[in-house]
Amino acid sequence: DALPISIRVARQLARRILCEELDPLAYSRDFEVLWIQADYPTAIQGVGSLDDQKAVAEYIGQSEAELREYARGMLLDLIATGEPKL
């Protein structure tokens, strides 16, 4: 089943981005691919649509710093909704 795998991979990628203090905006297409391949699950919709949010932010004049902070929040939300570690 692709859904759990895509969600797990998205969560792992989110953890890596946050732990290594990487730019979450640089990974927006990676999350989008995972979201599409899993048939658009709501569990990863926030990170899956980050690339669209980038376009909207540019259009409305939102700063890249504001968008980056929003993206980090989405990553934290994704990790927080994960299954407990055993």
PDB file of N, CA and C in Angstrom, residues 4-77:
ATOM      1  N   PRO A   4       0.731   4.435   3.345  1.00  0.00           N
ATOM      2  CA  PRO A   4       1.585   4.490   4.537  1.00  0.00           C
ATOM      3  C   PRO A   4       3.054   4.730   4.208  1.00  0.00           C
ATOM      4  N   ILE A   5       3.542   4.148   3.121  1.00  0.00           N
ATOM      5  CA  ILE A   5       4.938   4.340   2.745  1.00  0.00           C
ATOM      6  C   ILE A   5       5.203   5.806   2.445  1.00  0.00           C
ATOM      7  N   SER A   6       4.349   6.442   1.673  1.00  0.00           N
ATOM      8  CA  SER A   6       4.540   7.850   1.324  1.00  0.00           C
ATOM      9  C   SER A   6       4.490   8.740   2.557  1.00  0.00           C
ATOM     10  N   ILE A   7       3.598   8.424   3.452  1.00  0.00           N
ATOM     11  CA  ILE A   7       3.494   9.217   4.683  1.00  0.00           C
ATOM     12  C   ILE A   7       4.753   9.032   5.535  1.00  0.00           C
ATOM     13  N   ARG A   8       5.216   7.797   5.643  1.00  0.00           N
ATOM     14  CA  ARG A   8       6.438   7.547   6.416  1.00  0.00           C
ATOM     15  C   ARG A   8       7.642   8.251   5.802  1.00  0.00           C
ATOM     16  N   VAL A   9       7.758   8.189   4.479  1.00  0.00           N
ATOM     17  CA  VAL A   9       8.879   8.852   3.802  1.00  0.00           C
ATOM     18  C   VAL A   9       8.784  10.364   3.994  1.00  0.00           C
ATOM     19  N   ALA A  10       7.580  10.915   3.885  1.00  0.00           N
ATOM     20  CA  ALA A  10       7.401  12.358   4.081  1.00  0.00           C
ATOM     21  C   ALA A  10       7.804  12.761   5.497  1.00  0.00           C
ATOM     22  N   ARG A  11       7.424  11.960   6.474  1.00  0.00           N
ATOM     23  CA  ARG A  11       7.790  12.264   7.873  1.00  0.00           C
ATOM     24  C   ARG A  11       9.297  12.160   8.084  1.00  0.00           C
ATOM     25  N   GLN A  12       9.918  11.148   7.482  1.00  0.00           N
ATOM     26  CA  GLN A  12      11.368  11.010   7.603  1.00  0.00           C
ATOM     27  C   GLN A  12      12.084  12.201   6.970  1.00  0.00           C
ATOM     28  N   LEU A  13      11.599  12.621   5.806  1.00  0.00           N
ATOM     29  CA  LEU A  13      12.200  13.765   5.134  1.00  0.00           C
ATOM     30  C   LEU A  13      12.015  15.033   5.978  1.00  0.00           C
ATOM     31  N   ALA A  14      10.832  15.197   6.558  1.00  0.00           N
ATOM     32  CA  ALA A  14      10.574  16.355   7.408  1.00  0.00           C
ATOM     33  C   ALA A  14      11.522  16.374   8.607  1.00  0.00           C
ATOM     34  N   ARG A  15      11.708  15.218   9.242  1.00  0.00           N
ATOM     35  CA  ARG A  15      12.633  15.137  10.386  1.00  0.00           C
ATOM     36  C   ARG A  15      14.052  15.514   9.969  1.00  0.00           C
ATOM     37  N   ARG A  16      14.481  14.996   8.826  1.00  0.00           N
ATOM     38  CA  ARG A  16      15.839  15.285   8.343  1.00  0.00           C
ATOM     39  C   ARG A  16      16.012  16.777   8.075  1.00  0.00           C
ATOM     40  N   ILE A  17      15.036  17.383   7.420  1.00  0.00           N
ATOM     41  CA  ILE A  17      15.106  18.812   7.105  1.00  0.00           C
ATOM     42  C   ILE A  17      15.221  19.627   8.384  1.00  0.00           C
ATOM     43  N   LEU A  18      14.410  19.287   9.380  1.00  0.00           N
ATOM     44  CA  LEU A  18      14.434  20.032  10.636  1.00  0.00           C
ATOM     45  C   LEU A  18      15.708  19.762  11.442  1.00  0.00           C
ATOM     46  N   CYS A  19      16.108  18.507  11.523  1.00  0.00           N
ATOM     47  CA  CYS A  19      17.309  18.160  12.305  1.00  0.00           C
ATOM     48  C   CYS A  19      18.575  18.757  11.720  1.00  0.00           C
ATOM     49  N   GLU A  20      18.658  18.775  10.401  1.00  0.00           N
ATOM     50  CA  GLU A  20      19.855  19.291   9.740  1.00  0.00           C
ATOM     51  C   GLU A  20      19.736  20.778   9.394  1.00  0.00           C
ATOM     52  N   GLU A  21      18.614  21.378   9.811  1.00  0.00           N
ATOM     53  CA  GLU A  21      18.343  22.798   9.572  1.00  0.00           C
ATOM     54  C   GLU A  21      18.470  23.167   8.093  1.00  0.00           C
ATOM     55  N   LEU A  22      17.866  22.327   7.253  1.00  0.00           N
ATOM     56  CA  LEU A  22      17.871  22.560   5.817  1.00  0.00           C
ATOM     57  C   LEU A  22      16.716  23.491   5.453  1.00  0.00           C
ATOM     58  N   ASP A  23      16.760  24.033   4.261  1.00  0.00           N
ATOM     59  CA  ASP A  23      15.702  24.919   3.779  1.00  0.00           C
ATOM     60  C   ASP A  23      14.513  24.072   3.322  1.00  0.00           C
ATOM     61  N   PRO A  24      13.385  24.136   4.019  1.00  0.00           N
ATOM     62  CA  PRO A  24      12.240  23.301   3.638  1.00  0.00           C
ATOM     63  C   PRO A  24      11.690  23.638   2.251  1.00  0.00           C
ATOM     64  N   LEU A  25      11.881  24.857   1.811  1.00  0.00           N
ATOM     65  CA  LEU A  25      11.371  25.243   0.498  1.00  0.00           C
ATOM     66  C   LEU A  25      12.110  24.532  -0.631  1.00  0.00           C
ATOM     67  N   ALA A  26      13.336  24.142  -0.378  1.00  0.00           N
ATOM     68  CA  ALA A  26      14.118  23.431  -1.382  1.00  0.00           C
ATOM     69  C   ALA A  26      13.593  22.014  -1.610  1.00  0.00           C
ATOM     70  N   TYR A  27      12.743  21.527  -0.723  1.00  0.00           N
ATOM     71  CA  TYR A  27      12.223  20.168  -0.807  1.00  0.00           C
ATOM     72  C   TYR A  27      10.734  20.119  -1.142  1.00  0.00           C
ATOM     73  N   SER A  28      10.158  21.242  -1.519  1.00  0.00           N
ATOM     74  CA  SER A  28       8.720  21.289  -1.780  1.00  0.00           C
ATOM     75  C   SER A  28       8.305  20.335  -2.898  1.00  0.00           C
ATOM     76  N   ARG A  29       9.113  20.211  -3.942  1.00  0.00           N
ATOM     77  CA  ARG A  29       8.778  19.302  -5.049  1.00  0.00           C
ATOM     78  C   ARG A  29       8.865  17.837  -4.605  1.00  0.00           C
ATOM     79  N   ASP A  30       9.796  17.523  -3.705  1.00  0.00           N
ATOM     80  CA  ASP A  30       9.899  16.152  -3.195  1.00  0.00           C
ATOM     81  C   ASP A  30       8.619  15.754  -2.456  1.00  0.00           C
ATOM     82  N   PHE A  31       8.129  16.657  -1.621  1.00  0.00           N
ATOM     83  CA  PHE A  31       6.883  16.385  -0.900  1.00  0.00           C
ATOM     84  C   PHE A  31       5.706  16.297  -1.868  1.00  0.00           C
ATOM     85  N   GLU A  32       5.713  17.140  -2.884  1.00  0.00           N
ATOM     86  CA  GLU A  32       4.627  17.109  -3.866  1.00  0.00           C
ATOM     87  C   GLU A  32       4.582  15.761  -4.595  1.00  0.00           C
ATOM     88  N   VAL A  33       5.732  15.247  -4.985  1.00  0.00           N
ATOM     89  CA  VAL A  33       5.793  13.950  -5.663  1.00  0.00           C
ATOM     90  C   VAL A  33       5.243  12.845  -4.754  1.00  0.00           C
ATOM     91  N   LEU A  34       5.635  12.846  -3.490  1.00  0.00           N
ATOM     92  CA  LEU A  34       5.118  11.851  -2.544  1.00  0.00           C
ATOM     93  C   LEU A  34       3.603  11.950  -2.425  1.00  0.00           C
ATOM     94  N   TRP A  35       3.105  13.156  -2.349  1.00  0.00           N
ATOM     95  CA  TRP A  35       1.672  13.400  -2.204  1.00  0.00           C
ATOM     96  C   TRP A  35       0.917  12.885  -3.432  1.00  0.00           C
ATOM     97  N   ILE A  36       1.418  13.180  -4.606  1.00  0.00           N
ATOM     98  CA  ILE A  36       0.771  12.746  -5.852  1.00  0.00           C
ATOM     99  C   ILE A  36       0.823  11.225  -5.982  1.00  0.00           C
ATOM    100  N   GLN A  37       1.996  10.645  -5.737  1.00  0.00           N
ATOM    101  CA  GLN A  37       2.142   9.195  -5.873  1.00  0.00           C
ATOM    102  C   GLN A  37       1.226   8.419  -4.938  1.00  0.00           C
ATOM    103  N   ALA A  38       0.917   9.000  -3.801  1.00  0.00           N
ATOM    104  CA  ALA A  38       0.039   8.340  -2.828  1.00  0.00           C
ATOM    105  C   ALA A  38      -1.434   8.683  -3.053  1.00  0.00           C
ATOM    106  N   ASP A  39      -1.732   9.362  -4.156  1.00  0.00           N
ATOM    107  CA  ASP A  39      -3.102   9.738  -4.515  1.00  0.00           C
ATOM    108  C   ASP A  39      -3.693  10.789  -3.576  1.00  0.00           C
ATOM    109  N   TYR A  40      -2.886  11.777  -3.237  1.00  0.00           N
ATOM    110  CA  TYR A  40      -3.307  12.975  -2.511  1.00  0.00           C
ATOM    111  C   TYR A  40      -3.903  12.729  -1.119  1.00  0.00           C
ATOM    112  N   PRO A  41      -3.209  11.993  -0.259  1.00  0.00           N
ATOM    113  CA  PRO A  41      -3.752  11.780   1.088  1.00  0.00           C
ATOM    114  C   PRO A  41      -3.740  13.080   1.898  1.00  0.00           C
ATOM    115  N   THR A  42      -4.768  13.260   2.696  1.00  0.00           N
ATOM    116  CA  THR A  42      -4.852  14.468   3.515  1.00  0.00           C
ATOM    117  C   THR A  42      -3.740  14.526   4.562  1.00  0.00           C
ATOM    118  N   ALA A  43      -3.211  13.368   4.957  1.00  0.00           N
ATOM    119  CA  ALA A  43      -2.167  13.323   5.986  1.00  0.00           C
ATOM    120  C   ALA A  43      -0.918  14.101   5.589  1.00  0.00           C
ATOM    121  N   ILE A  44      -0.640  14.206   4.281  1.00  0.00           N
ATOM    122  CA  ILE A  44       0.549  14.939   3.840  1.00  0.00           C
ATOM    123  C   ILE A  44       0.190  16.078   2.879  1.00  0.00           C
ATOM    124  N   GLN A  45      -1.061  16.478   2.900  1.00  0.00           N
ATOM    125  CA  GLN A  45      -1.518  17.549   2.011  1.00  0.00           C
ATOM    126  C   GLN A  45      -0.781  18.859   2.257  1.00  0.00           C
ATOM    127  N   GLY A  46      -0.568  19.204   3.504  1.00  0.00           N
ATOM    128  CA  GLY A  46       0.094  20.464   3.835  1.00  0.00           C
ATOM    129  C   GLY A  46       1.475  20.577   3.226  1.00  0.00           C
ATOM    130  N   VAL A  47       2.269  19.532   3.379  1.00  0.00           N
ATOM    131  CA  VAL A  47       3.611  19.558   2.799  1.00  0.00           C
ATOM    132  C   VAL A  47       3.573  19.253   1.312  1.00  0.00           C
ATOM    133  N   GLY A  48       2.583  18.476   0.892  1.00  0.00           N
ATOM    134  CA  GLY A  48       2.460  18.136  -0.519  1.00  0.00           C
ATOM    135  C   GLY A  48       2.114  19.323  -1.394  1.00  0.00           C
ATOM    136  N   SER A  49       1.490  20.317  -0.802  1.00  0.00           N
ATOM    137  CA  SER A  49       1.091  21.501  -1.572  1.00  0.00           C
ATOM    138  C   SER A  49       1.986  22.723  -1.304  1.00  0.00           C
ATOM    139  N   LEU A  50       3.149  22.497  -0.712  1.00  0.00           N
ATOM    140  CA  LEU A  50       4.057  23.619  -0.428  1.00  0.00           C
ATOM    141  C   LEU A  50       4.492  24.354  -1.692  1.00  0.00           C
ATOM    142  N   ASP A  51       4.667  23.622  -2.781  1.00  0.00           N
ATOM    143  CA  ASP A  51       5.087  24.279  -4.018  1.00  0.00           C
ATOM    144  C   ASP A  51       4.013  25.252  -4.497  1.00  0.00           C
ATOM    145  N   ASP A  52       2.754  24.879  -4.355  1.00  0.00           N
ATOM    146  CA  ASP A  52       1.651  25.793  -4.697  1.00  0.00           C
ATOM    147  C   ASP A  52       1.661  27.000  -3.771  1.00  0.00           C
ATOM    148  N   GLN A  53       1.941  26.764  -2.494  1.00  0.00           N
ATOM    149  CA  GLN A  53       1.993  27.861  -1.536  1.00  0.00           C
ATOM    150  C   GLN A  53       3.102  28.845  -1.879  1.00  0.00           C
ATOM    151  N   LYS A  54       4.208  28.334  -2.422  1.00  0.00           N
ATOM    152  CA  LYS A  54       5.301  29.214  -2.853  1.00  0.00           C
ATOM    153  C   LYS A  54       4.811  30.171  -3.932  1.00  0.00           C
ATOM    154  N   ALA A  55       4.064  29.652  -4.888  1.00  0.00           N
ATOM    155  CA  ALA A  55       3.552  30.489  -5.969  1.00  0.00           C
ATOM    156  C   ALA A  55       2.575  31.532  -5.440  1.00  0.00           C
ATOM    157  N   VAL A  56       1.697  31.132  -4.547  1.00  0.00           N
ATOM    158  CA  VAL A  56       0.727  32.065  -3.960  1.00  0.00           C
ATOM    159  C   VAL A  56       1.457  33.137  -3.158  1.00  0.00           C
ATOM    160  N   ALA A  57       2.450  32.727  -2.379  1.00  0.00           N
ATOM    161  CA  ALA A  57       3.205  33.682  -1.563  1.00  0.00           C
ATOM    162  C   ALA A  57       3.892  34.731  -2.436  1.00  0.00           C
ATOM    163  N   GLU A  58       4.482  34.286  -3.525  1.00  0.00           N
ATOM    164  CA  GLU A  58       5.117  35.242  -4.445  1.00  0.00           C
ATOM    165  C   GLU A  58       4.086  36.210  -5.011  1.00  0.00           C
ATOM    166  N   TYR A  59       2.932  35.690  -5.374  1.00  0.00           N
ATOM    167  CA  TYR A  59       1.879  36.513  -5.974  1.00  0.00           C
ATOM    168  C   TYR A  59       1.374  37.582  -5.002  1.00  0.00           C
ATOM    169  N   ILE A  60       1.209  37.218  -3.731  1.00  0.00           N
ATOM    170  CA  ILE A  60       0.662  38.183  -2.765  1.00  0.00           C
ATOM    171  C   ILE A  60       1.749  39.009  -2.084  1.00  0.00           C
ATOM    172  N   GLY A  61       3.001  38.754  -2.447  1.00  0.00           N
ATOM    173  CA  GLY A  61       4.089  39.555  -1.898  1.00  0.00           C
ATOM    174  C   GLY A  61       4.586  39.117  -0.530  1.00  0.00           C
ATOM    175  N   GLN A  62       4.300  37.888  -0.152  1.00  0.00           N
ATOM    176  CA  GLN A  62       4.789  37.367   1.124  1.00  0.00           C
ATOM    177  C   GLN A  62       6.294  37.147   1.016  1.00  0.00           C
ATOM    178  N   SER A  63       7.007  37.450   2.063  1.00  0.00           N
ATOM    179  CA  SER A  63       8.460  37.290   2.031  1.00  0.00           C
ATOM    180  C   SER A  63       8.835  35.811   2.069  1.00  0.00           C
ATOM    181  N   GLU A  64      10.012  35.519   1.553  1.00  0.00           N
ATOM    182  CA  GLU A  64      10.502  34.142   1.570  1.00  0.00           C
ATOM    183  C   GLU A  64      10.706  33.671   3.007  1.00  0.00           C
ATOM    184  N   ALA A  65      11.111  34.567   3.883  1.00  0.00           N
ATOM    185  CA  ALA A  65      11.310  34.212   5.292  1.00  0.00           C
ATOM    186  C   ALA A  65       9.981  33.796   5.929  1.00  0.00           C
ATOM    187  N   GLU A  66       8.905  34.520   5.621  1.00  0.00           N
ATOM    188  CA  GLU A  66       7.581  34.162   6.150  1.00  0.00           C
ATOM    189  C   GLU A  66       7.139  32.797   5.623  1.00  0.00           C
ATOM    190  N   LEU A  67       7.356  32.579   4.343  1.00  0.00           N
ATOM    191  CA  LEU A  67       6.968  31.309   3.746  1.00  0.00           C
ATOM    192  C   LEU A  67       7.806  30.164   4.321  1.00  0.00           C
ATOM    193  N   ARG A  68       9.081  30.404   4.534  1.00  0.00           N
ATOM    194  CA  ARG A  68       9.957  29.381   5.109  1.00  0.00           C
ATOM    195  C   ARG A  68       9.482  29.012   6.519  1.00  0.00           C
ATOM    196  N   GLU A  69       9.088  30.008   7.291  1.00  0.00           N
ATOM    197  CA  GLU A  69       8.573  29.758   8.644  1.00  0.00           C
ATOM    198  C   GLU A  69       7.272  28.956   8.588  1.00  0.00           C
ATOM    199  N   TYR A  70       6.413  29.293   7.637  1.00  0.00           N
ATOM    200  CA  TYR A  70       5.177  28.537   7.428  1.00  0.00           C
ATOM    201  C   TYR A  70       5.503  27.086   7.092  1.00  0.00           C
ATOM    202  N   ALA A  71       6.470  26.880   6.190  1.00  0.00           N
ATOM    203  CA  ALA A  71       6.862  25.534   5.773  1.00  0.00           C
ATOM    204  C   ALA A  71       7.410  24.741   6.957  1.00  0.00           C
ATOM    205  N   ARG A  72       8.224  25.377   7.783  1.00  0.00           N
ATOM    206  CA  ARG A  72       8.745  24.691   8.971  1.00  0.00           C
ATOM    207  C   ARG A  72       7.604  24.265   9.899  1.00  0.00           C
ATOM    208  N   GLY A  73       6.615  25.113  10.035  1.00  0.00           N
ATOM    209  CA  GLY A  73       5.446  24.762  10.840  1.00  0.00           C
ATOM    210  C   GLY A  73       4.709  23.562  10.278  1.00  0.00           C
ATOM    211  N   MET A  74       4.604  23.497   8.956  1.00  0.00           N
ATOM    212  CA  MET A  74       3.959  22.355   8.320  1.00  0.00           C
ATOM    213  C   MET A  74       4.749  21.069   8.583  1.00  0.00           C
ATOM    214  N   LEU A  75       6.073  21.169   8.554  1.00  0.00           N
ATOM    215  CA  LEU A  75       6.906  19.998   8.826  1.00  0.00           C
ATOM    216  C   LEU A  75       6.733  19.540  10.276  1.00  0.00           C
ATOM    217  N   LEU A  76       6.701  20.493  11.194  1.00  0.00           N
ATOM    218  CA  LEU A  76       6.498  20.151  12.607  1.00  0.00           C
ATOM    219  C   LEU A  76       5.137  19.498  12.820  1.00  0.00           C
ATOM    220  N   ASP A  77       4.116  20.020  12.142  1.00  0.00           N
ATOM    221  CA  ASP A  77       2.776  19.428  12.236  1.00  0.00           C
ATOM    222  C   ASP A  77       2.775  17.997  11.713  1.00  0.00           C
TER     223      ASP A  77
END
